[in-house]
Structure formats: structure tokens, C-alpha cells
Amino acid sequence: LTINNDRVEHYNSIILATGNSHLGHQLAKTIGHTISKLIRSSFEFKLNADDNSIFSHLDYGTDYLLPHLRLSFKVKLKGQKRPRVFKTEGAARLKVDSNGNIILGGYAALSLASLASLELQDAEYKGSLLVHYCPDHLGGKVEGMEQHLWQHRQDHSRDIAGGSFPIPLHHYVNYDEYDWETDSFKTITNEFIPPDLWQGLTEACGASPGSQWSKMSPKKVHNK
């Protein structure tokens, strides 16, 4: 490797990190490398909000935190009989942009975009995302969530179904911030599902605004 037309260094191998730079790609080509097809990665998702009451109560300009969710993207690859499922977990953020689009970003979304970048490109960036809003609770099983919601319906039949998500708050220990008064790291507490989103979810399952849990049938609870 000749450096500044002055010094020559000898290496068994080198790593060339080009990022999105075309100059880096050109340099790689000049020394004999072949550039593979470029693929978008680490991007946010634009969700389809057309005729979808789930997002009907979200406010423009509000950044909704989803402290821990699981995203699943299912795609059928060529030559394979069964579809492949890509999954990621972590925090995410939901917002309405200036054009009225519903944008899902944050660690979980960016990780999924990186993990399934090739498959997403082949699918023309269209598909279905499955979301579990609290995979670190109730064993992460959908069946456990259904049982919990049905039990909550029986124990709190007069409560408003769309009022708040009936799961204890999510607690996260921030190891970057230490509280010397309490001699411990700071604990951050958030709701698993923001009230605006939960209200939309319950209405999408058939619960009319202001209806009580007693009006929720087993089918409606299952749909949640």
C-alpha cells in the first residue's frame, strides 16, 4: 500500500470501509474489487394508515415511545417452501410526519431493516409487520397476553377498555446515568403502549369509544 506517494507499507489484508461514499467504491474498483449490488439498510418504516383505525388517535408532532417491542417480518424466499421470519426486539418510536405518514423508527425498526435488507428490497419494501408490544412480559407468549386480558376483563369489567393498556409499566435501568443521592442507576418508567395508540387498537378490535371491558367478547379480546 503506497501512502501519499512516499511510503510503501506491506499488509496481508486490509479493510476498506466505504460507507455510502462513491469515492470509496471507485477506489475499491481501481484496486480490482467488484462492487456488489447496493442495498438500502437501517431505515425507518412507513406504515399504511389508510382505513386503519389503529393510528386514528395519534397526534401530529408527538413522538410516541414504545419501550420494548418485537417486530417480525415474514417473507417467502425463492426456492424455499416455507417463508422465513426475521425478528428483532428493542425500543421503537412512532410518529406522524408532516405529510400524515405513520413512521416507525428506533432501534427495533432500524435493526430489522438491516437484518432483512436484501429481502425487503426484493419485496419492493412492501409487506406485513407483526408487532408484539411487550415481549419481555408474561413470557413473551401471545397466549399469555390473551389470558391476561381476559382475566383483566373479568376483574375490571366496569373500566373503560380503551382507557389504558392493562399491563404494568415498563422499567428500564439507565446505566449511563447514576444517581449519587440514592446510590443507584436511574430507572426510567414508561407505558408499554401509549394511551393514544391503545385507544386505536381497542377500536380496531371492535370496541366502541367509551365502552367497558364487560362489552368485550372473547373474539375482541383475542383480536388485541
PDB file of C-alpha atoms in Angstrom:
ATOM      1  CA  LEU A   1       0.000   0.000   0.000  1.00  0.00           C
ATOM      2  CA  THR A   2       1.549   3.308  -1.115  1.00  0.00           C
ATOM      3  CA  ILE A   3       0.776   6.182   1.221  1.00  0.00           C
ATOM      4  CA  ASN A   4       0.990   9.757  -0.147  1.00  0.00           C
ATOM      5  CA  ASN A   5       3.253   8.546  -2.969  1.00  0.00           C
ATOM      6  CA  ASP A   6       6.001   8.384  -0.406  1.00  0.00           C
ATOM      7  CA  ARG A   7       5.889   5.436   1.945  1.00  0.00           C
ATOM      8  CA  VAL A   8       5.117   1.838   0.982  1.00  0.00           C
ATOM      9  CA  GLU A   9       3.572  -0.466   3.566  1.00  0.00           C
ATOM     10  CA  HIS A  10       3.020  -4.202   3.163  1.00  0.00           C
ATOM     11  CA  TYR A  11      -0.047  -5.933   4.628  1.00  0.00           C
ATOM     12  CA  ASN A  12      -1.580  -9.381   4.356  1.00  0.00           C
ATOM     13  CA  SER A  13      -5.044  -7.840   4.143  1.00  0.00           C
ATOM     14  CA  ILE A  14      -6.831  -4.527   4.568  1.00  0.00           C
ATOM     15  CA  ILE A  15     -10.360  -3.410   5.384  1.00  0.00           C
ATOM     16  CA  LEU A  16     -11.840  -0.646   3.250  1.00  0.00           C
ATOM     17  CA  ALA A  17     -14.860   0.982   4.896  1.00  0.00           C
ATOM     18  CA  THR A  18     -16.574   2.965   2.130  1.00  0.00           C
ATOM     19  CA  GLY A  19     -19.957   3.612   3.726  1.00  0.00           C
ATOM     20  CA  ASN A  20     -22.152   5.438   1.189  1.00  0.00           C
ATOM     21  CA  SER A  21     -19.208   7.191  -0.420  1.00  0.00           C
ATOM     22  CA  HIS A  22     -18.929   6.774  -4.202  1.00  0.00           C
ATOM     23  CA  LEU A  23     -15.269   7.732  -3.908  1.00  0.00           C
ATOM     24  CA  GLY A  24     -14.741   4.692  -1.711  1.00  0.00           C
ATOM     25  CA  HIS A  25     -16.439   2.475  -4.279  1.00  0.00           C
ATOM     26  CA  GLN A  26     -14.300   3.891  -7.076  1.00  0.00           C
ATOM     27  CA  LEU A  27     -11.166   3.297  -5.034  1.00  0.00           C
ATOM     28  CA  ALA A  28     -12.187  -0.307  -4.451  1.00  0.00           C
ATOM     29  CA  LYS A  29     -12.745  -0.804  -8.189  1.00  0.00           C
ATOM     30  CA  THR A  30      -9.349   0.650  -9.112  1.00  0.00           C
ATOM     31  CA  ILE A  31      -7.583  -1.957  -6.972  1.00  0.00           C
ATOM     32  CA  GLY A  32      -9.508  -4.820  -8.528  1.00  0.00           C
ATOM     33  CA  HIS A  33     -12.536  -5.305  -6.297  1.00  0.00           C
ATOM     34  CA  THR A  34     -16.036  -5.957  -7.590  1.00  0.00           C
ATOM     35  CA  ILE A  35     -18.819  -3.882  -6.036  1.00  0.00           C
ATOM     36  CA  SER A  36     -21.888  -5.939  -5.236  1.00  0.00           C
ATOM     37  CA  LYS A  37     -25.402  -4.595  -5.699  1.00  0.00           C
ATOM     38  CA  LEU A  38     -26.062  -1.710  -3.315  1.00  0.00           C
ATOM     39  CA  ILE A  39     -28.874  -2.262  -0.823  1.00  0.00           C
ATOM     40  CA  ARG A  40     -30.628   0.202   1.474  1.00  0.00           C
ATOM     41  CA  SER A  41     -30.234  -0.573   5.148  1.00  0.00           C
ATOM     42  CA  SER A  42     -31.009   0.871   8.601  1.00  0.00           C
ATOM     43  CA  PHE A  43     -34.101   2.850   7.599  1.00  0.00           C
ATOM     44  CA  GLU A  44     -37.424   3.672   9.211  1.00  0.00           C
ATOM     45  CA  PHE A  45     -40.712   2.084   8.123  1.00  0.00           C
ATOM     46  CA  LYS A  46     -43.688   3.963   6.716  1.00  0.00           C
ATOM     47  CA  LEU A  47     -46.834   2.189   7.890  1.00  0.00           C
ATOM     48  CA  ASN A  48     -50.052   2.046   5.925  1.00  0.00           C
ATOM     49  CA  ALA A  49     -52.562   4.184   7.772  1.00  0.00           C
ATOM     50  CA  ASP A  50     -55.311   4.068   5.131  1.00  0.00           C
ATOM     51  CA  ASP A  51     -58.606   2.908   6.651  1.00  0.00           C
ATOM     52  CA  ASN A  52     -56.702   1.770   9.750  1.00  0.00           C
ATOM     53  CA  SER A  53     -58.239   2.969  12.985  1.00  0.00           C
ATOM     54  CA  ILE A  54     -55.219   1.793  14.982  1.00  0.00           C
ATOM     55  CA  PHE A  55     -53.467   5.090  14.241  1.00  0.00           C
ATOM     56  CA  SER A  56     -56.550   7.318  14.237  1.00  0.00           C
ATOM     57  CA  HIS A  57     -55.800   8.906  17.631  1.00  0.00           C
ATOM     58  CA  LEU A  58     -52.104   9.659  17.098  1.00  0.00           C
ATOM     59  CA  ASP A  59     -51.261  13.359  17.176  1.00  0.00           C
ATOM     60  CA  TYR A  60     -49.077  15.073  14.611  1.00  0.00           C
ATOM     61  CA  GLY A  61     -45.790  16.195  16.088  1.00  0.00           C
ATOM     62  CA  THR A  62     -45.895  13.774  19.029  1.00  0.00           C
ATOM     63  CA  ASP A  63     -43.049  11.290  19.354  1.00  0.00           C
ATOM     64  CA  TYR A  64     -44.524   8.123  20.867  1.00  0.00           C
ATOM     65  CA  LEU A  65     -42.083   5.889  22.703  1.00  0.00           C
ATOM     66  CA  LEU A  66     -42.546   2.115  22.564  1.00  0.00           C
ATOM     67  CA  PRO A  67     -40.040   0.986  25.200  1.00  0.00           C
ATOM     68  CA  HIS A  68     -39.730  -2.662  24.169  1.00  0.00           C
ATOM     69  CA  LEU A  69     -41.408  -4.441  21.287  1.00  0.00           C
ATOM     70  CA  ARG A  70     -40.783  -7.357  18.951  1.00  0.00           C
ATOM     71  CA  LEU A  71     -41.025  -6.826  15.205  1.00  0.00           C
ATOM     72  CA  SER A  72     -41.478  -9.770  12.829  1.00  0.00           C
ATOM     73  CA  PHE A  73     -41.283  -9.611   9.042  1.00  0.00           C
ATOM     74  CA  LYS A  74     -42.343 -12.709   7.107  1.00  0.00           C
ATOM     75  CA  VAL A  75     -41.156 -13.239   3.536  1.00  0.00           C
ATOM     76  CA  LYS A  76     -41.083 -16.239   1.210  1.00  0.00           C
ATOM     77  CA  LEU A  77     -37.705 -16.635  -0.440  1.00  0.00           C
ATOM     78  CA  LYS A  78     -37.186 -18.073  -3.894  1.00  0.00           C
ATOM     79  CA  GLY A  79     -36.548 -21.803  -3.864  1.00  0.00           C
ATOM     80  CA  GLN A  80     -37.843 -22.288  -0.329  1.00  0.00           C
ATOM     81  CA  LYS A  81     -41.179 -23.885   0.525  1.00  0.00           C
ATOM     82  CA  ARG A  82     -41.629 -22.154   3.862  1.00  0.00           C
ATOM     83  CA  PRO A  83     -41.438 -18.414   4.435  1.00  0.00           C
ATOM     84  CA  ARG A  84     -38.612 -17.026   6.511  1.00  0.00           C
ATOM     85  CA  VAL A  85     -39.338 -14.833   9.513  1.00  0.00           C
ATOM     86  CA  PHE A  86     -36.972 -12.061  10.588  1.00  0.00           C
ATOM     87  CA  LYS A  87     -37.340 -10.821  14.163  1.00  0.00           C
ATOM     88  CA  THR A  88     -35.845  -8.008  16.198  1.00  0.00           C
ATOM     89  CA  GLU A  89     -36.520  -6.654  19.681  1.00  0.00           C
ATOM     90  CA  GLY A  90     -35.880  -3.332  21.341  1.00  0.00           C
ATOM     91  CA  ALA A  91     -37.182   0.171  21.755  1.00  0.00           C
ATOM     92  CA  ALA A  92     -39.004   1.942  18.940  1.00  0.00           C
ATOM     93  CA  ARG A  93     -40.651   5.264  18.208  1.00  0.00           C
ATOM     94  CA  LEU A  94     -43.876   6.046  16.411  1.00  0.00           C
ATOM     95  CA  LYS A  95     -44.753   9.422  14.929  1.00  0.00           C
ATOM     96  CA  VAL A  96     -46.913  11.190  12.359  1.00  0.00           C
ATOM     97  CA  ASP A  97     -44.853  13.234   9.903  1.00  0.00           C
ATOM     98  CA  SER A  98     -45.846  16.480   8.165  1.00  0.00           C
ATOM     99  CA  ASN A  99     -47.424  14.533   5.289  1.00  0.00           C
ATOM    100  CA  GLY A 100     -49.618  12.469   7.597  1.00  0.00           C
ATOM    101  CA  ASN A 101     -47.497   9.328   7.222  1.00  0.00           C
ATOM    102  CA  ILE A 102     -47.091   6.971  10.173  1.00  0.00           C
ATOM    103  CA  ILE A 103     -43.363   6.400  10.712  1.00  0.00           C
ATOM    104  CA  LEU A 104     -41.925   3.580  12.820  1.00  0.00           C
ATOM    105  CA  GLY A 105     -38.313   4.136  13.808  1.00  0.00           C
ATOM    106  CA  GLY A 106     -35.940   3.456  16.652  1.00  0.00           C
ATOM    107  CA  TYR A 107     -33.616   0.553  17.406  1.00  0.00           C
ATOM    108  CA  ALA A 108     -36.076  -2.276  16.669  1.00  0.00           C
ATOM    109  CA  ALA A 109     -37.057  -0.864  13.268  1.00  0.00           C
ATOM    110  CA  LEU A 110     -33.511   0.015  12.187  1.00  0.00           C
ATOM    111  CA  SER A 111     -32.270  -3.423  13.243  1.00  0.00           C
ATOM    112  CA  LEU A 112     -34.982  -5.171  11.236  1.00  0.00           C
ATOM    113  CA  ALA A 113     -34.209  -3.038   8.175  1.00  0.00           C
ATOM    114  CA  SER A 114     -30.565  -4.126   8.429  1.00  0.00           C
ATOM    115  CA  LEU A 115     -31.305  -7.774   9.169  1.00  0.00           C
ATOM    116  CA  ALA A 116     -33.704  -8.223   6.235  1.00  0.00           C
ATOM    117  CA  SER A 117     -32.300  -5.571   3.881  1.00  0.00           C
ATOM    118  CA  LEU A 118     -31.985  -7.886   0.857  1.00  0.00           C
ATOM    119  CA  GLU A 119     -35.391  -9.483   1.385  1.00  0.00           C
ATOM    120  CA  LEU A 120     -37.065  -6.103   1.854  1.00  0.00           C
ATOM    121  CA  GLN A 121     -35.565  -4.873  -1.392  1.00  0.00           C
ATOM    122  CA  ASP A 122     -36.789  -7.982  -3.248  1.00  0.00           C
ATOM    123  CA  ALA A 123     -40.267  -7.333  -1.816  1.00  0.00           C
ATOM    124  CA  GLU A 124     -40.079  -3.712  -3.062  1.00  0.00           C
ATOM    125  CA  TYR A 125     -40.231  -2.591   0.565  1.00  0.00           C
ATOM    126  CA  LYS A 126     -43.803  -3.770   0.974  1.00  0.00           C
ATOM    127  CA  GLY A 127     -45.089  -6.388   3.386  1.00  0.00           C
ATOM    128  CA  SER A 128     -46.683  -7.052   6.742  1.00  0.00           C
ATOM    129  CA  LEU A 129     -45.086  -6.335  10.092  1.00  0.00           C
ATOM    130  CA  LEU A 130     -46.205  -8.283  13.155  1.00  0.00           C
ATOM    131  CA  VAL A 131     -45.783  -6.408  16.438  1.00  0.00           C
ATOM    132  CA  HIS A 132     -45.648  -7.700  19.998  1.00  0.00           C
ATOM    133  CA  TYR A 133     -45.721  -4.662  22.260  1.00  0.00           C
ATOM    134  CA  CYS A 134     -44.375  -6.295  25.435  1.00  0.00           C
ATOM    135  CA  PRO A 135     -42.370  -9.447  24.584  1.00  0.00           C
ATOM    136  CA  ASP A 136     -40.476  -9.245  27.882  1.00  0.00           C
ATOM    137  CA  HIS A 137     -43.698  -9.664  29.884  1.00  0.00           C
ATOM    138  CA  LEU A 138     -45.861 -12.756  30.509  1.00  0.00           C
ATOM    139  CA  GLY A 139     -43.180 -14.964  29.000  1.00  0.00           C
ATOM    140  CA  GLY A 140     -43.445 -13.239  25.639  1.00  0.00           C
ATOM    141  CA  LYS A 141     -46.260 -15.573  24.578  1.00  0.00           C
ATOM    142  CA  VAL A 142     -49.338 -14.297  22.756  1.00  0.00           C
ATOM    143  CA  GLU A 143     -51.439 -16.876  24.583  1.00  0.00           C
ATOM    144  CA  GLY A 144     -50.290 -15.467  27.917  1.00  0.00           C
ATOM    145  CA  MET A 145     -51.315 -11.989  26.813  1.00  0.00           C
ATOM    146  CA  GLU A 146     -54.766 -13.217  25.800  1.00  0.00           C
ATOM    147  CA  GLN A 147     -55.268 -14.894  29.180  1.00  0.00           C
ATOM    148  CA  HIS A 148     -54.130 -11.752  30.991  1.00  0.00           C
ATOM    149  CA  LEU A 149     -56.526  -9.527  29.026  1.00  0.00           C
ATOM    150  CA  TRP A 150     -59.442 -11.910  29.604  1.00  0.00           C
ATOM    151  CA  GLN A 151     -58.713 -12.024  33.328  1.00  0.00           C
ATOM    152  CA  HIS A 152     -58.495  -8.240  33.376  1.00  0.00           C
ATOM    153  CA  ARG A 153     -61.907  -8.101  31.695  1.00  0.00           C
ATOM    154  CA  GLN A 154     -63.372 -10.196  34.490  1.00  0.00           C
ATOM    155  CA  ASP A 155     -61.667  -8.291  37.317  1.00  0.00           C
ATOM    156  CA  HIS A 156     -62.272  -4.785  35.917  1.00  0.00           C
ATOM    157  CA  SER A 157     -65.466  -5.195  33.913  1.00  0.00           C
ATOM    158  CA  ARG A 158     -66.615  -1.605  34.541  1.00  0.00           C
ATOM    159  CA  ASP A 159     -63.371   0.050  33.438  1.00  0.00           C
ATOM    160  CA  ILE A 160     -63.140   1.695  30.016  1.00  0.00           C
ATOM    161  CA  ALA A 161     -61.494  -0.766  27.619  1.00  0.00           C
ATOM    162  CA  GLY A 162     -59.699   1.934  25.642  1.00  0.00           C
ATOM    163  CA  GLY A 163     -58.518   3.847  28.705  1.00  0.00           C
ATOM    164  CA  SER A 164     -55.037   2.428  29.259  1.00  0.00           C
ATOM    165  CA  PHE A 165     -53.084  -0.719  28.473  1.00  0.00           C
ATOM    166  CA  PRO A 166     -53.667  -3.155  31.386  1.00  0.00           C
ATOM    167  CA  ILE A 167     -50.052  -4.251  31.793  1.00  0.00           C
ATOM    168  CA  PRO A 168     -47.662  -2.959  34.485  1.00  0.00           C
ATOM    169  CA  LEU A 169     -45.280  -0.204  33.424  1.00  0.00           C
ATOM    170  CA  HIS A 170     -42.039  -0.977  31.644  1.00  0.00           C
ATOM    171  CA  HIS A 171     -38.948  -0.294  33.764  1.00  0.00           C
ATOM    172  CA  TYR A 172     -35.546   0.322  32.225  1.00  0.00           C
ATOM    173  CA  VAL A 173     -32.307   0.875  34.093  1.00  0.00           C
ATOM    174  CA  ASN A 174     -30.213   3.608  32.502  1.00  0.00           C
ATOM    175  CA  TYR A 175     -26.619   2.620  33.211  1.00  0.00           C
ATOM    176  CA  ASP A 176     -25.399   5.889  31.687  1.00  0.00           C
ATOM    177  CA  GLU A 177     -26.952   7.986  34.459  1.00  0.00           C
ATOM    178  CA  TYR A 178     -26.061   7.431  38.103  1.00  0.00           C
ATOM    179  CA  ASP A 179     -27.967   8.982  40.999  1.00  0.00           C
ATOM    180  CA  TRP A 180     -25.479   9.665  43.806  1.00  0.00           C
ATOM    181  CA  GLU A 181     -28.233  10.531  46.279  1.00  0.00           C
ATOM    182  CA  THR A 182     -29.878   7.109  46.014  1.00  0.00           C
ATOM    183  CA  ASP A 183     -26.601   5.336  45.237  1.00  0.00           C
ATOM    184  CA  SER A 184     -28.125   3.621  42.209  1.00  0.00           C
ATOM    185  CA  PHE A 185     -28.555   3.941  38.480  1.00  0.00           C
ATOM    186  CA  LYS A 186     -31.582   5.842  37.254  1.00  0.00           C
ATOM    187  CA  THR A 187     -34.684   3.787  36.451  1.00  0.00           C
ATOM    188  CA  ILE A 188     -36.825   5.025  33.568  1.00  0.00           C
ATOM    189  CA  THR A 189     -40.506   4.093  33.595  1.00  0.00           C
ATOM    190  CA  ASN A 190     -42.807   4.156  30.566  1.00  0.00           C
ATOM    191  CA  GLU A 191     -46.078   2.639  29.442  1.00  0.00           C
ATOM    192  CA  PHE A 192     -45.751  -0.309  27.076  1.00  0.00           C
ATOM    193  CA  ILE A 193     -48.391   1.184  24.777  1.00  0.00           C
ATOM    194  CA  PRO A 194     -49.171   4.939  24.784  1.00  0.00           C
ATOM    195  CA  PRO A 195     -52.854   5.729  25.523  1.00  0.00           C
ATOM    196  CA  ASP A 196     -53.462   7.215  22.046  1.00  0.00           C
ATOM    197  CA  LEU A 197     -52.251   4.023  20.379  1.00  0.00           C
ATOM    198  CA  TRP A 198     -54.075   1.738  22.827  1.00  0.00           C
ATOM    199  CA  GLN A 199     -57.356   3.530  22.166  1.00  0.00           C
ATOM    200  CA  GLY A 200     -56.898   2.960  18.443  1.00  0.00           C
ATOM    201  CA  LEU A 201     -56.060  -0.713  18.989  1.00  0.00           C
ATOM    202  CA  THR A 202     -59.202  -1.339  21.049  1.00  0.00           C
ATOM    203  CA  GLU A 203     -61.404   0.381  18.486  1.00  0.00           C
ATOM    204  CA  ALA A 204     -59.794  -1.649  15.692  1.00  0.00           C
ATOM    205  CA  CYS A 205     -60.809  -4.763  17.650  1.00  0.00           C
ATOM    206  CA  GLY A 206     -64.431  -3.652  17.715  1.00  0.00           C
ATOM    207  CA  ALA A 207     -64.676  -1.696  20.979  1.00  0.00           C
ATOM    208  CA  SER A 208     -66.687   1.477  20.531  1.00  0.00           C
ATOM    209  CA  PRO A 209     -65.280   4.639  22.188  1.00  0.00           C
ATOM    210  CA  GLY A 210     -66.056   4.685  25.899  1.00  0.00           C
ATOM    211  CA  SER A 211     -67.239   1.058  26.059  1.00  0.00           C
ATOM    212  CA  GLN A 212     -66.473  -1.019  29.153  1.00  0.00           C
ATOM    213  CA  TRP A 213     -64.453  -4.197  29.396  1.00  0.00           C
ATOM    214  CA  SER A 214     -67.674  -6.101  30.107  1.00  0.00           C
ATOM    215  CA  LYS A 215     -68.697  -5.416  26.493  1.00  0.00           C
ATOM    216  CA  MET A 216     -65.566  -7.096  25.142  1.00  0.00           C
ATOM    217  CA  SER A 217     -66.322 -10.543  23.744  1.00  0.00           C
ATOM    218  CA  PRO A 218     -63.689 -13.333  23.705  1.00  0.00           C
ATOM    219  CA  LYS A 219     -63.193 -12.663  19.976  1.00  0.00           C
ATOM    220  CA  LYS A 220     -62.477  -8.988  20.559  1.00  0.00           C
ATOM    221  CA  VAL A 221     -60.030  -9.762  23.370  1.00  0.00           C
ATOM    222  CA  HIS A 222     -58.301 -12.311  21.130  1.00  0.00           C
ATOM    223  CA  ASN A 223     -58.002  -9.730  18.322  1.00  0.00           C
ATOM    224  CA  LYS A 224     -55.977  -7.464  20.577  1.00  0.00           C
TER     225      LYS A 224
END
